[in-house]
mmCIF file of C-alpha atoms in Angstrom:
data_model
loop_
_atom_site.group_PDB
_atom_site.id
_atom_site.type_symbol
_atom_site.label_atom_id
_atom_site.label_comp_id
_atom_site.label_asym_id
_atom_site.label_seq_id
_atom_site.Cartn_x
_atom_site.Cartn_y
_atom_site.Cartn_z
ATOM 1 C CA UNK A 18 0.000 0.000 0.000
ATOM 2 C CA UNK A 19 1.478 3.468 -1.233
ATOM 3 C CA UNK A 20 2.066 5.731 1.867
ATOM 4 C CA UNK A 21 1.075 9.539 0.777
ATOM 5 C CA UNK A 22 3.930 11.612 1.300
ATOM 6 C CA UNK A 23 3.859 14.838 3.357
ATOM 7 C CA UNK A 24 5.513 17.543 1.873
ATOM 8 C CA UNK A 25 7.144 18.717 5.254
ATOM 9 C CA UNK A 26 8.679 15.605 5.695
ATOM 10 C CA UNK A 27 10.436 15.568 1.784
ATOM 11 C CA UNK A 28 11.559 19.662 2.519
ATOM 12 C CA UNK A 29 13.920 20.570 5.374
ATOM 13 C CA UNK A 30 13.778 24.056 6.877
ATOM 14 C CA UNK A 31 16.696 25.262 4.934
ATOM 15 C CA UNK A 32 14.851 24.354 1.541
ATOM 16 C CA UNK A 33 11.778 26.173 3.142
ATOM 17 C CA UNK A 34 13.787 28.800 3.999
ATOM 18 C CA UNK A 35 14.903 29.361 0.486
ATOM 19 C CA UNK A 36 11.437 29.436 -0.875
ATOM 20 C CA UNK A 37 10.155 32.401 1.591
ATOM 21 C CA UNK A 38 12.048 35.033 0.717
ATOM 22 C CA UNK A 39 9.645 37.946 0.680
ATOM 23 C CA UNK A 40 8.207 37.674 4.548
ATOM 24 C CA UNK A 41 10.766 35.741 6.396
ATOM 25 C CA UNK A 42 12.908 37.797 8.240
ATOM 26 C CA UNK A 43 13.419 41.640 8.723
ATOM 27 C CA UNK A 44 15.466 42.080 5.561
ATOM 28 C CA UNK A 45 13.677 40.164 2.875
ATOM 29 C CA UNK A 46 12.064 42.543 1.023
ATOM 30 C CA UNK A 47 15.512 44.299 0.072
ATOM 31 C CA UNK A 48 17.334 41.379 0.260
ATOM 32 C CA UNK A 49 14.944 39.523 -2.454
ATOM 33 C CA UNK A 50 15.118 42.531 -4.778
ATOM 34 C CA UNK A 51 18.575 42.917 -4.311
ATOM 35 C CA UNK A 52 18.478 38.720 -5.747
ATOM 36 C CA UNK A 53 16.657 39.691 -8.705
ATOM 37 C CA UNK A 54 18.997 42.231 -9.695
ATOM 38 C CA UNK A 55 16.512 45.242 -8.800
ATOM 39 C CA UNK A 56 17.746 48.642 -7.617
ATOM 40 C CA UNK A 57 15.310 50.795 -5.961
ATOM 41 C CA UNK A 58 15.306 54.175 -7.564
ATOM 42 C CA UNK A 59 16.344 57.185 -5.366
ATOM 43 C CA UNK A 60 13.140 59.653 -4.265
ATOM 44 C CA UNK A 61 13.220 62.255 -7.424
ATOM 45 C CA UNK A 62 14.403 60.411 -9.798
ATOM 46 C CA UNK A 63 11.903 60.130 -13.075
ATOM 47 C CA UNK A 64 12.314 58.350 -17.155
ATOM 48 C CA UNK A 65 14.002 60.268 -19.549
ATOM 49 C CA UNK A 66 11.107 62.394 -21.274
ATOM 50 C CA UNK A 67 11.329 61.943 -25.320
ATOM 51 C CA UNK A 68 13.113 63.898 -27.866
ATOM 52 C CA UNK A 69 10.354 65.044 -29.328
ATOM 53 C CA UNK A 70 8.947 66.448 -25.963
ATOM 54 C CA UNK A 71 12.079 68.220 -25.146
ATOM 55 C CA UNK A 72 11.543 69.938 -28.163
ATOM 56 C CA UNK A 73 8.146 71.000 -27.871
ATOM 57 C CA UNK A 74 7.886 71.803 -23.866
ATOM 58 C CA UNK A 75 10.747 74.402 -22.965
ATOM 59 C CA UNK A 76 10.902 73.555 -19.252
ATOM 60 C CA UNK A 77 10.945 69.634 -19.395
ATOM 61 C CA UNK A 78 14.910 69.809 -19.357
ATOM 62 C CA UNK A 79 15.207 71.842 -16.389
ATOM 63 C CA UNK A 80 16.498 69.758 -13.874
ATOM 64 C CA UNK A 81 16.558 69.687 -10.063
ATOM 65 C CA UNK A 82 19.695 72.137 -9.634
ATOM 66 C CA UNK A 83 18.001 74.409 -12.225
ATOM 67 C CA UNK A 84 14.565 74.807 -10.580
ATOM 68 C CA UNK A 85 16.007 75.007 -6.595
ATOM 69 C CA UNK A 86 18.436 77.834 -8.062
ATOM 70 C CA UNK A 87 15.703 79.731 -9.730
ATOM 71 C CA UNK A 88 13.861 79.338 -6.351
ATOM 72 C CA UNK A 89 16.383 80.678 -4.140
ATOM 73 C CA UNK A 90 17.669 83.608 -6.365
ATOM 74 C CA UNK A 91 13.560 84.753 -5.455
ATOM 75 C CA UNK A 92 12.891 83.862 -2.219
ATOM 76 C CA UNK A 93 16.263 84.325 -0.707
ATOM 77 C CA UNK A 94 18.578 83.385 2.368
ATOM 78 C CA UNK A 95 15.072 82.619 4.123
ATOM 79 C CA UNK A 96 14.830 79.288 2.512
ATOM 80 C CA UNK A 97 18.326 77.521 3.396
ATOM 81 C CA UNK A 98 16.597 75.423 6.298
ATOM 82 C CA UNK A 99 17.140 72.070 6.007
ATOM 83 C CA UNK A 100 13.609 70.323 6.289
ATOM 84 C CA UNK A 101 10.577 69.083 4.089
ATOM 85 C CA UNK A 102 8.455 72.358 2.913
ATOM 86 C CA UNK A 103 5.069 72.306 2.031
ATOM 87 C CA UNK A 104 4.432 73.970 -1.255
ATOM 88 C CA UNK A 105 0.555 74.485 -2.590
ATOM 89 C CA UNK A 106 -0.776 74.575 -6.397
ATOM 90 C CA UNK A 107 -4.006 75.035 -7.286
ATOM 91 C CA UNK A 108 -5.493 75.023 -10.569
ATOM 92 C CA UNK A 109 -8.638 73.153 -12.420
ATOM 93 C CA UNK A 110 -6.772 70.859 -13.687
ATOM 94 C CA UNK A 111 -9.410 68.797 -16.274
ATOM 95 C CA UNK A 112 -8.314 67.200 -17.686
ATOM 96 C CA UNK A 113 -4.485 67.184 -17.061
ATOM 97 C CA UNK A 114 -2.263 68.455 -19.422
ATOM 98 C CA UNK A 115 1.828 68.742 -19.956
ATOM 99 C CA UNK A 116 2.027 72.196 -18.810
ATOM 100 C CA UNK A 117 -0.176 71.098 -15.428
ATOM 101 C CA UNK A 118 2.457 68.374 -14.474
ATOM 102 C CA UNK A 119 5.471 70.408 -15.557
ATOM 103 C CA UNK A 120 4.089 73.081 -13.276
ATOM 104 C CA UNK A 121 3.786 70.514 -10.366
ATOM 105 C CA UNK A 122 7.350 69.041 -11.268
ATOM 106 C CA UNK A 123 8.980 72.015 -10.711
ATOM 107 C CA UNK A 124 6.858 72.830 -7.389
ATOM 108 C CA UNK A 125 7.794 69.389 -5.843
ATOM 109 C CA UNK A 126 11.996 69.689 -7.050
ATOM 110 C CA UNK A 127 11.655 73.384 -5.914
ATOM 111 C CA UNK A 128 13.737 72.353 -2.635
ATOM 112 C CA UNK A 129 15.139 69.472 -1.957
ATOM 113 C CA UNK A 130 12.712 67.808 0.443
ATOM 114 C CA UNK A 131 8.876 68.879 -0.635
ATOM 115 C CA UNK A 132 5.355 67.678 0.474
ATOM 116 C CA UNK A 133 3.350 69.147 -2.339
ATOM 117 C CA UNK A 134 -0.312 69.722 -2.037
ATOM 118 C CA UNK A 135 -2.940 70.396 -5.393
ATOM 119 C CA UNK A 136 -5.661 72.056 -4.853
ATOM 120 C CA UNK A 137 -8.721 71.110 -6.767
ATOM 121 C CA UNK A 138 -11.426 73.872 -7.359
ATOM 122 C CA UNK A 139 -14.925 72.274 -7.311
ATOM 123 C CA UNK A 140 -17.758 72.003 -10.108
ATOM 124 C CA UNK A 141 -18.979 74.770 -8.379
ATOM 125 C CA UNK A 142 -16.686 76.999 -7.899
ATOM 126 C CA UNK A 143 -15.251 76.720 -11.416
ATOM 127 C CA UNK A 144 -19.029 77.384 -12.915
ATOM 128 C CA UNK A 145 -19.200 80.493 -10.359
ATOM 129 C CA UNK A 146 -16.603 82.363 -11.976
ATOM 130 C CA UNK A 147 -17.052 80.471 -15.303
ATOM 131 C CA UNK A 148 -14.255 78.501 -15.853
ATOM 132 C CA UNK A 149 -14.894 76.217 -18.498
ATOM 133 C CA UNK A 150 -14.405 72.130 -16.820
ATOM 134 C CA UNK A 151 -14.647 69.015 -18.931
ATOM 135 C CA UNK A 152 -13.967 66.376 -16.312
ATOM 136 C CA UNK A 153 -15.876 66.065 -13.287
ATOM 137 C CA UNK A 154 -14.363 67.079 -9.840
ATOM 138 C CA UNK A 155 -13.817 63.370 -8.385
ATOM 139 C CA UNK A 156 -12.181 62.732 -11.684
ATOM 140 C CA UNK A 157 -9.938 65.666 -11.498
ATOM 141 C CA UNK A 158 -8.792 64.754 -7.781
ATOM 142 C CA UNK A 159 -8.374 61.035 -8.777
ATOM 143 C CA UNK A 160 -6.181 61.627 -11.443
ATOM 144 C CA UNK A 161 -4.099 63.842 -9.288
ATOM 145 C CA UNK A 162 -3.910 61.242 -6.943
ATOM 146 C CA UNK A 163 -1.831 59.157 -9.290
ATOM 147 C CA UNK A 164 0.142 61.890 -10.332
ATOM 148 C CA UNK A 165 3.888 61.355 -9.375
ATOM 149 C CA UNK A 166 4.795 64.918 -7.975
ATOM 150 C CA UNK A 167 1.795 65.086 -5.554
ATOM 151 C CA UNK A 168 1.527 64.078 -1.895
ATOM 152 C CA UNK A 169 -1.426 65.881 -1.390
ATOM 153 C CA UNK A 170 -5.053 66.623 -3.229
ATOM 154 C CA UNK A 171 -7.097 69.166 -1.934
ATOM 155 C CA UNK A 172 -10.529 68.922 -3.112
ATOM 156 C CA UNK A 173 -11.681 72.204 -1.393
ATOM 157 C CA UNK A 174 -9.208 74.532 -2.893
ATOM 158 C CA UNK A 175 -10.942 78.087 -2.140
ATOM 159 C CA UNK A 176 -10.802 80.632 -5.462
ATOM 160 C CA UNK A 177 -8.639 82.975 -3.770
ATOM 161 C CA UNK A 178 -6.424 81.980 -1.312
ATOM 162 C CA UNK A 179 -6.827 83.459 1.895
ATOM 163 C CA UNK A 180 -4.638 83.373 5.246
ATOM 164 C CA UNK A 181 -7.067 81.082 7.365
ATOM 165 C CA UNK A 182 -6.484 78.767 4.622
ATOM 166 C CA UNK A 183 -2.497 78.728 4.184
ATOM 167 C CA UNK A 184 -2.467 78.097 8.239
ATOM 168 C CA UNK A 185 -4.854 75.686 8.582
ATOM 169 C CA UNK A 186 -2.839 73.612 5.770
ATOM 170 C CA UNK A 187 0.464 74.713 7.065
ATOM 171 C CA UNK A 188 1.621 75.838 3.531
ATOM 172 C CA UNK A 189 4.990 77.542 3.757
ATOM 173 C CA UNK A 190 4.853 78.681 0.182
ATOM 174 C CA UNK A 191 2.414 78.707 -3.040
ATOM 175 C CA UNK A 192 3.715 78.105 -6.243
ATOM 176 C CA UNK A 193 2.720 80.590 -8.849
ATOM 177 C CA UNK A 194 3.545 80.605 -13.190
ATOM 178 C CA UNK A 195 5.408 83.582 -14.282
ATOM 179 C CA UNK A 196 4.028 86.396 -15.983
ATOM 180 C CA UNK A 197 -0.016 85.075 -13.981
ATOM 181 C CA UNK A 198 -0.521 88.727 -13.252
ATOM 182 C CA UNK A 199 -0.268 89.694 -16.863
ATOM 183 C CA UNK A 200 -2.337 86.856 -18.321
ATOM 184 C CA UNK A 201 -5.891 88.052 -19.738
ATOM 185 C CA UNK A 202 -6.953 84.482 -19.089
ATOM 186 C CA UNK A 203 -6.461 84.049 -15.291
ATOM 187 C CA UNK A 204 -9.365 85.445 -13.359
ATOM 188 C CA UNK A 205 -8.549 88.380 -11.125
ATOM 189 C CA UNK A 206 -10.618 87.221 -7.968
ATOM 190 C CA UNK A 207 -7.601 84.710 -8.238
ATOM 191 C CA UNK A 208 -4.456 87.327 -8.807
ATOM 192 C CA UNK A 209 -5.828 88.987 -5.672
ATOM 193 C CA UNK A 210 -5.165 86.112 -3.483
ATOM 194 C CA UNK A 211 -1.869 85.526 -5.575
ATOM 195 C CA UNK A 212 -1.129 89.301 -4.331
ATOM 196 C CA UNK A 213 -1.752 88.457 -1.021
ATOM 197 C CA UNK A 214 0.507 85.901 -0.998
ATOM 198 C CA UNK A 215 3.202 87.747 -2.541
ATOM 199 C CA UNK A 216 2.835 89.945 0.262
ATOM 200 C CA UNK A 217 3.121 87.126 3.029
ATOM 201 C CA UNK A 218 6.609 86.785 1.135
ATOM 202 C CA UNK A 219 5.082 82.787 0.591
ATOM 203 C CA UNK A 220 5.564 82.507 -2.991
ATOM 204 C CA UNK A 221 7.894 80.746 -5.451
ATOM 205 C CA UNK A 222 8.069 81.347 -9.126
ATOM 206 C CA UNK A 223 7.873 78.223 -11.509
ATOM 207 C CA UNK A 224 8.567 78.695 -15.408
ATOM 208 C CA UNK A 225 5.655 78.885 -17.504
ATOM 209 C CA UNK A 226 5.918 76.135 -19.865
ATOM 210 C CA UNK A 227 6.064 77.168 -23.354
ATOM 211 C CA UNK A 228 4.911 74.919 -26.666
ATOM 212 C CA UNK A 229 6.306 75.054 -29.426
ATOM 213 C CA UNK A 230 3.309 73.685 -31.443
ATOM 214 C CA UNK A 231 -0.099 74.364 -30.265
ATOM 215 C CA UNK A 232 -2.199 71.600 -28.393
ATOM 216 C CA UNK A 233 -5.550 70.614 -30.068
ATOM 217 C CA UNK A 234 -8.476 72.943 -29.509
ATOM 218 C CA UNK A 235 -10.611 69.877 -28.843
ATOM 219 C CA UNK A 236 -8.381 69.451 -25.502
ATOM 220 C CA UNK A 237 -6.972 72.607 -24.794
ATOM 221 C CA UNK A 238 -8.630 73.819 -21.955
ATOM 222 C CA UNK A 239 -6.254 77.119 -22.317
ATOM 223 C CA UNK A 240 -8.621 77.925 -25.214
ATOM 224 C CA UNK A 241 -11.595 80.247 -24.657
ATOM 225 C CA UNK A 242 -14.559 78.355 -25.326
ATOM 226 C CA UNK A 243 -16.795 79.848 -28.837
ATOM 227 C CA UNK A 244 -20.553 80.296 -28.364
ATOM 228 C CA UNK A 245 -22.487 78.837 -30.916
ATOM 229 C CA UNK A 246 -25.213 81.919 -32.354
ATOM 230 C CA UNK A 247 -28.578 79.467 -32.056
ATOM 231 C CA UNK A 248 -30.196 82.230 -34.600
ATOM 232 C CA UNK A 249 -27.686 81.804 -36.955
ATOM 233 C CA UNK A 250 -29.560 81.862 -40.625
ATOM 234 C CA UNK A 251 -27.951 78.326 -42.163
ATOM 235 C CA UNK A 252 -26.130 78.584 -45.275
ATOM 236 C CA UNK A 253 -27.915 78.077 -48.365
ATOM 237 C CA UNK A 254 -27.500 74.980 -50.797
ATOM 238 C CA UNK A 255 -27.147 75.619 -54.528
ATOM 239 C CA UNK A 256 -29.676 73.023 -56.417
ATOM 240 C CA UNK A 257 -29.494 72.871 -59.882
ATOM 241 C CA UNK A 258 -32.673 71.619 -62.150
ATOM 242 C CA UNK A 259 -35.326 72.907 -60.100
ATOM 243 C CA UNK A 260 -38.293 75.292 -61.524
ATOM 244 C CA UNK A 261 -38.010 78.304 -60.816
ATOM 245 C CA UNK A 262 -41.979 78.762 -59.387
ATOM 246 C CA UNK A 263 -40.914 75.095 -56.636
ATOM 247 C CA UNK A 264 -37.641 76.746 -56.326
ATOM 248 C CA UNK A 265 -38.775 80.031 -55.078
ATOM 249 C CA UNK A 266 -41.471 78.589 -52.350
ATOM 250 C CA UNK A 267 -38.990 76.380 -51.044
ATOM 251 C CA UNK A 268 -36.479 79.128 -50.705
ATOM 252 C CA UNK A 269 -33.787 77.265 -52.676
ATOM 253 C CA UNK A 270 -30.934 78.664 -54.144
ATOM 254 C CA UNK A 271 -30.989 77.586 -58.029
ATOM 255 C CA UNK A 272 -27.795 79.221 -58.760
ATOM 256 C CA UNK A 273 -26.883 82.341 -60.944
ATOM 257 C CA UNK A 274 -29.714 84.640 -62.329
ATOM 258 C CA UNK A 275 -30.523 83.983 -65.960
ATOM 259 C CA UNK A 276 -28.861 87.535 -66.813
ATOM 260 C CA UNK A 277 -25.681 87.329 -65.343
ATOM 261 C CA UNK A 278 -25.511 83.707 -66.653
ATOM 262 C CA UNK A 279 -26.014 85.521 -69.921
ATOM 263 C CA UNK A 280 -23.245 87.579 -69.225
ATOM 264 C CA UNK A 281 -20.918 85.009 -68.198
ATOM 265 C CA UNK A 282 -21.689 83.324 -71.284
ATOM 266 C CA UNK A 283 -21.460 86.008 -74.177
ATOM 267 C CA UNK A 284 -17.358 85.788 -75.017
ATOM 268 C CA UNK A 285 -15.497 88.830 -74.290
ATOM 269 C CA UNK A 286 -14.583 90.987 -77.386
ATOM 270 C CA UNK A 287 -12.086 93.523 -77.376
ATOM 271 C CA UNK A 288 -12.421 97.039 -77.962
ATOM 272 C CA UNK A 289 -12.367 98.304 -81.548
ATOM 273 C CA UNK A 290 -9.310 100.848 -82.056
ATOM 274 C CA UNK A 291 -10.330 104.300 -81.921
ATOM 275 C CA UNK A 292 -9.190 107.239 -83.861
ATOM 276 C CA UNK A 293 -5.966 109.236 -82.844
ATOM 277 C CA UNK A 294 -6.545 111.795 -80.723
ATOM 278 C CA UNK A 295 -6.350 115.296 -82.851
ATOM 279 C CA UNK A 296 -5.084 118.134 -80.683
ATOM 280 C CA UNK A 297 -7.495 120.852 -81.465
ATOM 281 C CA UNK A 298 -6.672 124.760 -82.991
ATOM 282 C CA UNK A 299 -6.573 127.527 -81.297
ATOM 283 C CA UNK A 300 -6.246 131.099 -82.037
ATOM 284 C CA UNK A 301 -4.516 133.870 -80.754
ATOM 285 C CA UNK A 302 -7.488 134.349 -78.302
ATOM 286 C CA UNK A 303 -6.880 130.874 -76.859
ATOM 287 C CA UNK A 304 -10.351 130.116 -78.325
ATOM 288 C CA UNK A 305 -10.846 126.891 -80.514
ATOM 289 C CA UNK A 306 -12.434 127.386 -84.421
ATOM 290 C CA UNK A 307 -16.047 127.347 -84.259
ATOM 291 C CA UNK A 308 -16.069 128.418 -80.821
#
């Protein structure tokens, strides 16, 4: 009679042993990827972006030194301390677009230890002050979520920042696109809390990110909406064989009138020559003969 053989008693612990290498023992996990050849990449790092994107988006090859110098040449000596800062961005954000994330990559490598927080404006709040949003607000805050720069989504951002708010998120500093105060397209309920917090000395400057070809109106949301005119006459359709009696209760264009077809039939002649021009006489009166 075949005994049934139990695999315990085939395996000894030290073939066991070999087989749990993800939760036995406090160094597993490291010491299993460090088996497999895997090295964990250091906080910061990110893939190479394409060619092709370097050469449309102007700030995707600024690089960590770059951004923290820019930083500190504006905010000063009062940003040396050695800690994590908590930098804010807010934004609509719907749907997500290069110039969004390069504005949130620079805003997280702005120092070298960042917790950044994106603030979301609400369905709401974007229809009060008629900002145009294609994706819904949970959408918007989702996506961030998986967003590599960002720590933090806040789904109440307020329109224009206010001091209650930056304390009661502990944001040291707000980043802000150059040249926002000059753009037509950036609501001034908004500059006025960007004011204020150029005033609390809280923010930092990123790059605005530049394209060198334009993004597709269909998902640019940088692109001013156009209002359709509902009483806008439609155009009219040329029909050709049509009587002229059906053709004028229907309102139906039957092409040319019959006279200018005329016209555009009859070949064009030239102009006979005309006689020379004579220079009339005068006399000594300055009077012509006849006269």
């Amino acid at each position: 009679m075949r005994r049934s053989l139990d695999v315990l008693s085939v395996l000894s612990t030290d073939d066991l042993a070999d087989y749990d290498v993800i939760s036995d023992g406090p160094r597993s996990l490291e010491s299993s990827i460090a088996d497999l050849g895997l090295a964990s990449r250091p906080v910061g790092s990110e893939p190479a972006p394409l060619p092709a994107a370097r050469e449309k988006f102007d700030t995707v090859g600024l690089s960590a030194e770059d951004i923290q110098g820019h930083v500190q040449r504006a905010v000063g000596a009062g940003a040396n301390e050695t800690r994590t800062w908590r930098v804010y961005v807010d934004g609509v954000f719907g749907p997500l677009t290069p110039r969004d994330v390069l504005q949130l990559r620079q805003a997280k490598l702005s120092f070298p230890s960042v917790h950044l927080l994106a603030g979301v404006f609400s369905d709401e709040v974007c229809e009060e002050h008629n900002a145009a949003v294609e994706v819904s607000h949970a959408d918007r805050c989702e996506v961030l979520r998986h967003c590599r720069w960002v720590d933090e989504v806040v789904p109440d951002a307020p329109w224009t920042l206010h001091e209650k708010f930056l304390r009661a998120r502990h944001i040291d500093y707000v980043a802000i696109d150059e040249g926002s105060s000059i753009d037509p397209d950036i609501d001034r309920e908004r500059l006025k809390g960007y004011d204020l917090v150029k005033s609390l000395r809280k923010a930092i400057p990123t790059r605005r990110t530049n394209m060198s070809t334009p993004m597709p109106k269909s998902v640019d949301p940088f692109t001013k909406p156009q209002k359709i005119e509902k009483d806008a006459a439609p155009a009219k359709s040329t029909v050709k064989g049509v009587p002229a009696n059906l053709a004028q209760e229907l309102g139906v264009d039957t092409g040319p009138r019959p006279d200018i077809q005329e016209a555009l039939d009859t070949p064009f002649e030239e102009p006979s020559e005309s006689a020379p021009f004579e220079e009339p006489k005068v006399d000594e009166f300055g009077t012509g003969h006849g006269v």
